[in-house]
Amino acid sequence: MGNTLRKPEKKRTGTVLLTAAILAIVFVLMVVLEQTIPATSSWAMLLTVIKKGAVYALVAVSMNLLNGFTGLFSLGQAGFMLLGAYTYAIFTIPVESRAAVYQYFNGGIVQFSIPWPVALILAGLVAALFAYLIGLPVLRLKSDYLAIATLGFAEIIRAICQWDKLGPLTNGSNVLKSYTRFNSFKFTVGGTTISLSTLAPVALATICIVVIVLLINSSYGRAFKAIREDEVAAEAMGINLFKHKQLAFCISSFFAGIGGAMLAMFAGTVQAGQFKSAMTYELLLIVVIGGIGSITGSVLASFLFIAASEWWLRGLDSGKFLFINAPGIFRNGFRLVVFSVIIMIFVLFFRKGIMGDKELPDLFRRRKKKPAGEEAAK
């Protein structure tokens, strides 16, 4: 009996150690790649894909937590990202740079700055606070009505941030800049500058995704899944539907806010026009392609989506693709046509996405052999 109990514990310990080893290798690889790939190289785009892919992976996983694991169809992710990006930028702009940034609003009303880690957490908390307030009325809606309500919230908050009356805080329709970016993450050792601008987003996204995975595997995560499967049965088991829905909504928005702050750190400027509804549709597409209910699928699909849209198919707009020069065929905008065809192929041949509802460890797990008698009965 004792040996039987120890086996699952050994398996869990082995999985944790293997995951930690893989992450350590990935982190070291990120540092090595950034130091060895020059900025003028054609492979420099790989670093951009990794940075932006890490940001999108976090936001896609946060969206999957709500849509895939809890069964709430929300389309407000871009709005929560906007709140996170603005919060981070507003509170990390150096005091001496505020006059130049808020040149039309007398330097703005915030005349102090806070460290970037504190601002990153504050960005998530502000998004979660708005999610809590918005969730009070809208989480009583279901299906398409919830999606429309959250999409409307995202559009409203985008318009409000560009309102001139809020200019001293949000800078109106002007951009926010001069705050701490990923490119600022570097240090010097023996006269050699080591940049961590690629490691930083990967590490931050990994930490947040690990927290989400732990949540999903907890009792709260099991309650979320029960609500997704059957609300009536979940309520009969004693699960408070509204409480757990609101919890999932706030947690998802918290990490979306952090993702928005990370996107601001990646882009270098923040403007409300960046966070259009199209961004939410992209994230939803990533979740569907990766597999609704799969964390691994959302992560893989994020990097594939960014690589295809930002790198692999970029040559189609300039008349070059796969070492073929055909300006008459490949012209500006043709990239979007090919990208749409690829998405259609994925939808047709991968109905449940790349991973379905499976995770990476499931691919390496050996199937148990069934008894001979059971096989004969079939």
Coordinates of C-alpha atoms in Angstrom, one line a residue:
M1 CA 0.0 0.0 0.0
G2 CA 2.9 2.3 0.9
N3 CA 4.6 1.7 -2.4
T4 CA 1.3 2.3 -4.3
L5 CA 1.0 5.8 -2.7
R6 CA 4.6 6.6 -3.4
K7 CA 4.4 6.0 -7.1
P8 CA 2.2 9.0 -8.0
E9 CA 4.4 11.2 -5.8
K10 CA 7.5 10.0 -7.6
K11 CA 5.9 10.7 -10.9
R12 CA 4.9 14.2 -9.9
T13 CA 8.4 14.9 -8.6
G14 CA 9.9 13.6 -11.8
T15 CA 7.6 15.7 -13.9
V16 CA 8.5 18.8 -11.9
L17 CA 12.2 18.2 -12.2
L18 CA 12.0 17.5 -15.9
T19 CA 9.9 20.7 -16.4
A20 CA 12.4 22.8 -14.3
A21 CA 15.3 21.3 -16.4
I22 CA 13.6 22.2 -19.7
L23 CA 12.9 25.7 -18.5
A24 CA 16.4 26.2 -17.4
I25 CA 17.7 25.1 -20.8
V26 CA 15.2 27.5 -22.5
F27 CA 16.3 30.4 -20.4
V28 CA 20.0 29.8 -21.1
L29 CA 19.2 29.5 -24.8
M30 CA 17.4 32.8 -24.8
V31 CA 20.5 34.5 -23.3
V32 CA 22.9 32.8 -25.7
L33 CA 20.7 33.6 -28.8
E34 CA 20.5 37.3 -27.9
Q35 CA 24.3 37.6 -27.5
T36 CA 25.1 35.7 -30.7
I37 CA 22.5 37.0 -33.2
P38 CA 23.5 40.5 -34.4
A39 CA 20.8 43.1 -34.9
T40 CA 21.6 43.4 -38.6
S41 CA 21.2 39.6 -39.2
S42 CA 18.2 38.2 -40.9
W43 CA 17.7 35.9 -37.9
A44 CA 17.2 39.0 -35.6
M45 CA 13.5 38.6 -36.4
L46 CA 13.6 35.4 -34.4
L47 CA 14.2 37.4 -31.2
T48 CA 11.2 39.6 -32.0
V49 CA 9.0 36.6 -32.6
I50 CA 10.1 35.1 -29.2
K51 CA 9.4 38.3 -27.3
K52 CA 6.0 39.0 -28.8
G53 CA 5.1 35.3 -28.8
A54 CA 5.8 35.1 -25.1
V55 CA 3.5 38.1 -24.5
Y56 CA 0.7 36.6 -26.6
A57 CA 1.2 33.2 -25.0
L58 CA 0.4 34.6 -21.6
V59 CA -2.7 36.5 -22.7
A60 CA -3.9 33.5 -24.7
V61 CA -3.5 31.3 -21.7
S62 CA -5.4 33.8 -19.6
M63 CA -8.2 33.8 -22.2
N64 CA -8.2 30.0 -22.3
L65 CA -8.6 30.0 -18.5
L66 CA -11.9 31.9 -18.9
N67 CA -13.2 30.6 -22.3
G68 CA -11.7 27.1 -22.3
F69 CA -11.7 26.0 -18.6
T70 CA -14.6 27.9 -17.2
G71 CA -16.8 28.0 -20.3
L72 CA -17.4 31.8 -20.2
F73 CA -17.3 33.4 -23.7
S74 CA -15.6 36.7 -23.1
L75 CA -14.3 39.1 -25.8
G76 CA -12.9 41.8 -23.5
Q77 CA -9.3 40.8 -23.4
A78 CA -8.0 43.7 -25.4
G79 CA -9.7 46.1 -23.0
F80 CA -8.0 44.6 -19.9
M81 CA -4.7 44.6 -21.8
L82 CA -5.2 48.3 -22.5
L83 CA -5.8 49.0 -18.8
G84 CA -2.6 47.1 -17.9
A85 CA -0.5 48.8 -20.5
Y86 CA -1.7 52.3 -19.5
T87 CA -1.2 51.6 -15.8
Y88 CA 2.3 50.3 -16.3
A89 CA 3.3 53.2 -18.6
I90 CA 1.8 56.0 -16.4
F91 CA 3.6 54.9 -13.3
T92 CA 7.0 54.0 -14.7
I93 CA 7.7 57.2 -16.8
P94 CA 10.6 59.0 -15.0
V95 CA 9.7 62.3 -13.4
E96 CA 12.2 64.2 -15.6
S97 CA 10.6 62.8 -18.8
R98 CA 7.0 63.6 -17.9
A99 CA 7.1 67.2 -19.2
A100 CA 8.2 65.9 -22.7
V101 CA 5.6 63.0 -22.7
Y102 CA 2.7 65.1 -21.4
Q103 CA 3.7 68.2 -23.4
Y104 CA 0.0 69.1 -24.0
F105 CA -1.1 68.5 -20.4
N106 CA 1.6 70.4 -18.4
G107 CA 3.5 67.3 -17.4
G108 CA 0.4 65.3 -16.3
I109 CA -1.0 64.8 -12.8
V110 CA 1.2 61.9 -11.7
Q111 CA 4.5 63.3 -10.6
F112 CA 6.3 60.2 -9.3
S113 CA 7.4 56.8 -10.7
I114 CA 7.5 53.3 -9.1
P115 CA 9.8 50.3 -9.9
W116 CA 8.8 48.3 -12.9
P117 CA 8.0 45.0 -11.0
V118 CA 5.6 46.9 -8.7
A119 CA 4.0 48.6 -11.8
L120 CA 3.6 45.2 -13.5
I121 CA 1.6 43.8 -10.5
L122 CA -0.3 47.1 -10.3
A123 CA -1.3 46.7 -13.9
G124 CA -2.8 43.3 -13.2
L125 CA -4.6 44.6 -10.1
V126 CA -6.2 47.5 -12.0
A127 CA -7.4 45.2 -14.7
A128 CA -8.7 42.8 -12.1
L129 CA -10.5 45.6 -10.3
F130 CA -12.3 46.7 -13.5
A131 CA -13.1 43.0 -14.2
Y132 CA -14.7 42.8 -10.7
L133 CA -16.8 45.9 -11.3
I134 CA -17.8 44.9 -14.8
G135 CA -18.4 41.3 -13.7
L136 CA -21.1 42.2 -11.2
P137 CA -23.7 42.9 -14.0
V138 CA -22.4 41.0 -17.0
L139 CA -21.5 37.7 -15.5
R140 CA -25.2 37.0 -15.0
L141 CA -25.4 37.0 -18.8
K142 CA -24.7 33.8 -20.8
S143 CA -23.1 32.8 -24.1
D144 CA -23.3 35.5 -26.9
Y145 CA -24.7 38.1 -24.6
L146 CA -21.7 37.9 -22.3
A147 CA -19.4 38.2 -25.4
I148 CA -21.2 41.3 -26.7
A149 CA -21.1 42.9 -23.2
T150 CA -17.4 42.4 -22.7
L151 CA -16.6 43.4 -26.3
G152 CA -18.6 46.6 -25.7
F153 CA -16.6 47.3 -22.5
A154 CA -13.3 47.0 -24.4
E155 CA -14.4 49.5 -27.0
I156 CA -15.8 51.9 -24.4
I157 CA -12.6 51.8 -22.3
R158 CA -10.5 52.4 -25.5
A159 CA -12.5 55.5 -26.3
I160 CA -12.4 56.8 -22.7
C161 CA -8.6 56.6 -22.6
Q162 CA -8.4 58.8 -25.7
W163 CA -10.7 61.4 -24.2
D164 CA -8.9 64.8 -23.8
K165 CA -10.5 65.4 -20.4
L166 CA -8.4 62.5 -19.1
G167 CA -5.3 63.8 -20.9
P168 CA -3.4 64.7 -17.7
L169 CA -3.6 61.0 -16.8
T170 CA -3.7 59.1 -20.1
N171 CA -2.1 61.7 -22.4
G172 CA -5.3 61.7 -24.5
S173 CA -4.8 60.5 -28.0
N174 CA -1.0 61.0 -27.8
V175 CA 1.4 58.1 -27.1
L176 CA 3.0 57.3 -23.7
K177 CA 6.7 56.6 -23.9
S178 CA 10.1 56.9 -22.1
Y179 CA 9.1 54.2 -19.6
T180 CA 11.1 51.0 -18.7
R181 CA 11.2 48.6 -21.6
F182 CA 12.6 45.1 -22.2
N183 CA 15.5 46.7 -24.0
S184 CA 16.5 48.3 -20.7
F185 CA 17.3 44.9 -19.2
K186 CA 21.0 44.7 -19.6
F187 CA 24.1 44.7 -17.4
T188 CA 27.9 44.9 -18.0
V189 CA 30.4 42.3 -16.9
G190 CA 34.1 42.9 -17.6
G191 CA 33.3 45.5 -20.2
T192 CA 30.9 43.2 -22.0
T193 CA 27.2 44.2 -22.1
I194 CA 24.8 41.3 -21.7
S195 CA 21.3 42.0 -22.8
L196 CA 18.3 40.2 -21.2
S197 CA 15.6 41.7 -23.4
T198 CA 14.6 38.3 -24.8
L199 CA 14.9 36.4 -21.5
A200 CA 12.8 38.9 -19.6
P201 CA 9.5 38.4 -21.4
V202 CA 10.0 34.6 -21.6
A203 CA 10.7 34.4 -17.9
L204 CA 7.8 36.7 -16.9
A205 CA 5.3 34.8 -19.1
T206 CA 6.6 31.4 -17.8
I207 CA 6.1 32.4 -14.2
C208 CA 2.6 33.7 -14.8
I209 CA 1.6 30.6 -16.9
V210 CA 3.0 28.3 -14.1
V211 CA 0.7 30.1 -11.6
I212 CA -2.3 29.6 -14.0
V213 CA -1.4 25.9 -14.3
L214 CA -1.3 25.5 -10.6
L215 CA -4.6 27.2 -10.3
I216 CA -6.2 24.9 -12.9
N217 CA -4.9 21.8 -11.0
S218 CA -6.3 23.1 -7.7
S219 CA -9.8 22.7 -6.3
Y220 CA -10.8 26.0 -7.8
G221 CA -9.7 24.8 -11.2
R222 CA -11.8 21.6 -10.8
A223 CA -14.8 23.9 -9.9
F224 CA -14.2 25.9 -13.0
K225 CA -14.2 22.8 -15.2
A226 CA -17.4 21.6 -13.4
I227 CA -19.1 24.9 -14.3
R228 CA -18.0 24.5 -17.9
E229 CA -19.4 21.0 -18.2
D230 CA -22.7 21.5 -16.5
E231 CA -23.8 24.5 -14.4
V232 CA -26.8 22.7 -13.0
A233 CA -24.8 19.8 -11.8
A234 CA -22.0 22.0 -10.5
E235 CA -24.5 24.0 -8.4
A236 CA -26.0 20.8 -7.1
M237 CA -22.6 19.8 -5.9
G238 CA -22.4 23.0 -3.8
I239 CA -20.4 25.2 -6.1
N240 CA -21.3 28.9 -5.9
L241 CA -21.6 29.6 -9.6
F242 CA -21.4 33.4 -9.5
K243 CA -18.5 33.5 -7.1
H244 CA -16.4 31.1 -9.1
K245 CA -17.3 32.8 -12.4
Q246 CA -16.3 36.1 -11.0
L247 CA -13.1 34.6 -9.6
A248 CA -12.2 33.2 -13.0
F249 CA -13.0 36.5 -14.7
C250 CA -10.9 38.5 -12.3
I251 CA -7.9 36.1 -12.5
S252 CA -8.0 36.0 -16.3
S253 CA -8.2 39.8 -16.4
F254 CA -5.3 40.1 -13.9
F255 CA -3.0 38.2 -16.2
A256 CA -4.4 40.0 -19.3
G257 CA -3.4 43.2 -17.6
I258 CA 0.1 41.9 -16.9
G259 CA 0.2 40.8 -20.6
G260 CA -0.8 44.3 -21.7
A261 CA 2.0 45.8 -19.6
M262 CA 4.5 43.4 -21.1
L263 CA 3.2 44.3 -24.6
A264 CA 3.9 48.0 -23.7
M265 CA 7.4 47.0 -22.6
F266 CA 7.9 45.2 -25.9
A267 CA 6.5 48.0 -28.1
G268 CA 8.1 51.0 -26.4
T269 CA 5.0 53.1 -26.8
V270 CA 1.4 52.9 -25.6
Q271 CA -1.7 54.3 -27.5
A272 CA -5.3 53.2 -27.1
G273 CA -5.6 52.7 -30.9
Q274 CA -3.3 49.6 -30.6
F275 CA -5.9 47.7 -28.5
K276 CA -8.7 47.3 -31.0
S277 CA -11.2 44.5 -31.1
A278 CA -9.1 42.8 -33.8
M279 CA -6.5 42.0 -31.1
T280 CA -9.1 40.1 -29.1
Y281 CA -10.1 38.2 -32.3
E282 CA -6.4 37.3 -32.8
L283 CA -6.2 35.9 -29.3
L284 CA -9.4 33.9 -29.7
L285 CA -8.1 32.5 -32.9
I286 CA -4.9 31.5 -31.1
V287 CA -6.9 29.7 -28.4
V288 CA -9.0 27.9 -31.0
I289 CA -6.0 26.8 -33.1
G290 CA -4.1 25.6 -30.0
G291 CA -7.0 23.8 -28.6
I292 CA -9.7 25.1 -26.2
G293 CA -8.8 23.7 -22.8
S294 CA -5.1 23.2 -23.5
I295 CA -2.4 25.4 -22.0
T296 CA 0.3 23.8 -24.1
G297 CA -1.8 24.4 -27.2
S298 CA -2.3 28.1 -26.5
V299 CA 1.5 28.6 -26.0
L300 CA 2.4 26.7 -29.2
A301 CA -0.2 28.4 -31.2
S302 CA 0.9 31.9 -30.0
F303 CA 4.5 31.4 -31.2
L304 CA 3.3 29.9 -34.5
F305 CA 0.8 32.7 -35.1
I306 CA 3.4 35.4 -34.4
A307 CA 6.1 33.7 -36.5
A308 CA 3.7 33.2 -39.5
S309 CA 2.2 36.7 -39.4
E310 CA 5.4 38.6 -38.5
W311 CA 8.2 36.6 -40.1
W312 CA 7.6 33.6 -42.3
L313 CA 5.0 35.2 -44.6
R314 CA 6.3 38.7 -44.5
G315 CA 8.1 38.3 -47.9
L316 CA 4.8 37.9 -49.7
D317 CA 4.1 41.6 -49.4
S318 CA 7.4 42.5 -51.1
G319 CA 7.2 39.9 -53.9
K320 CA 9.6 37.3 -52.4
F321 CA 8.7 34.0 -50.8
L322 CA 10.7 30.7 -50.4
F323 CA 13.6 32.1 -52.6
I324 CA 11.0 32.9 -55.4
N325 CA 10.9 36.4 -56.8
A326 CA 7.5 37.1 -58.3
P327 CA 6.5 40.7 -57.8
G328 CA 3.6 40.3 -60.3
I329 CA 2.0 37.6 -58.2
F330 CA 3.2 38.3 -54.7
R331 CA 2.2 41.9 -53.8
N332 CA 1.2 44.0 -50.8
G333 CA -1.6 42.3 -48.9
F334 CA -1.1 38.9 -50.4
R335 CA 0.3 37.7 -47.0
L336 CA -3.1 38.1 -45.4
V337 CA -4.7 35.9 -48.2
V338 CA -2.2 33.1 -47.6
F339 CA -2.5 33.4 -43.9
S340 CA -6.3 33.1 -44.1
V341 CA -5.9 30.0 -46.2
I342 CA -3.6 28.5 -43.6
I343 CA -6.1 29.2 -40.9
M344 CA -8.9 27.6 -42.9
I345 CA -6.8 24.5 -43.3
F346 CA -6.2 24.3 -39.6
V347 CA -9.9 24.6 -38.9
L348 CA -10.8 21.9 -41.4
F349 CA -8.2 19.3 -40.5
F350 CA -7.6 20.1 -36.8
R351 CA -11.2 20.4 -35.5
K352 CA -10.1 20.4 -31.9
G353 CA -6.9 22.4 -32.4
I354 CA -3.3 21.4 -32.4
M355 CA -3.4 19.8 -28.9
G356 CA -7.2 19.4 -28.4
D357 CA -7.6 19.3 -24.6
K358 CA -4.3 17.5 -24.1
E359 CA -1.1 18.9 -22.5
L360 CA 2.5 18.2 -23.3
P361 CA 3.0 15.5 -20.6
D362 CA 0.1 13.6 -22.2
L363 CA 2.0 13.1 -25.4
F364 CA 4.8 11.2 -23.6
R365 CA 2.6 9.2 -21.3
R366 CA 2.5 5.5 -22.3
R367 CA -0.9 4.0 -22.9
K368 CA -1.7 1.2 -20.5
K369 CA -2.1 -2.2 -22.2
K370 CA -5.5 -3.6 -21.8
P371 CA -5.9 -7.2 -20.5
A372 CA -6.0 -9.9 -23.1
G373 CA -9.6 -10.9 -22.1
E374 CA -10.8 -7.4 -22.6
E375 CA -9.2 -7.2 -26.1
A376 CA -10.8 -10.6 -27.0
A377 CA -14.2 -9.4 -25.9
K378 CA -13.9 -6.5 -28.4

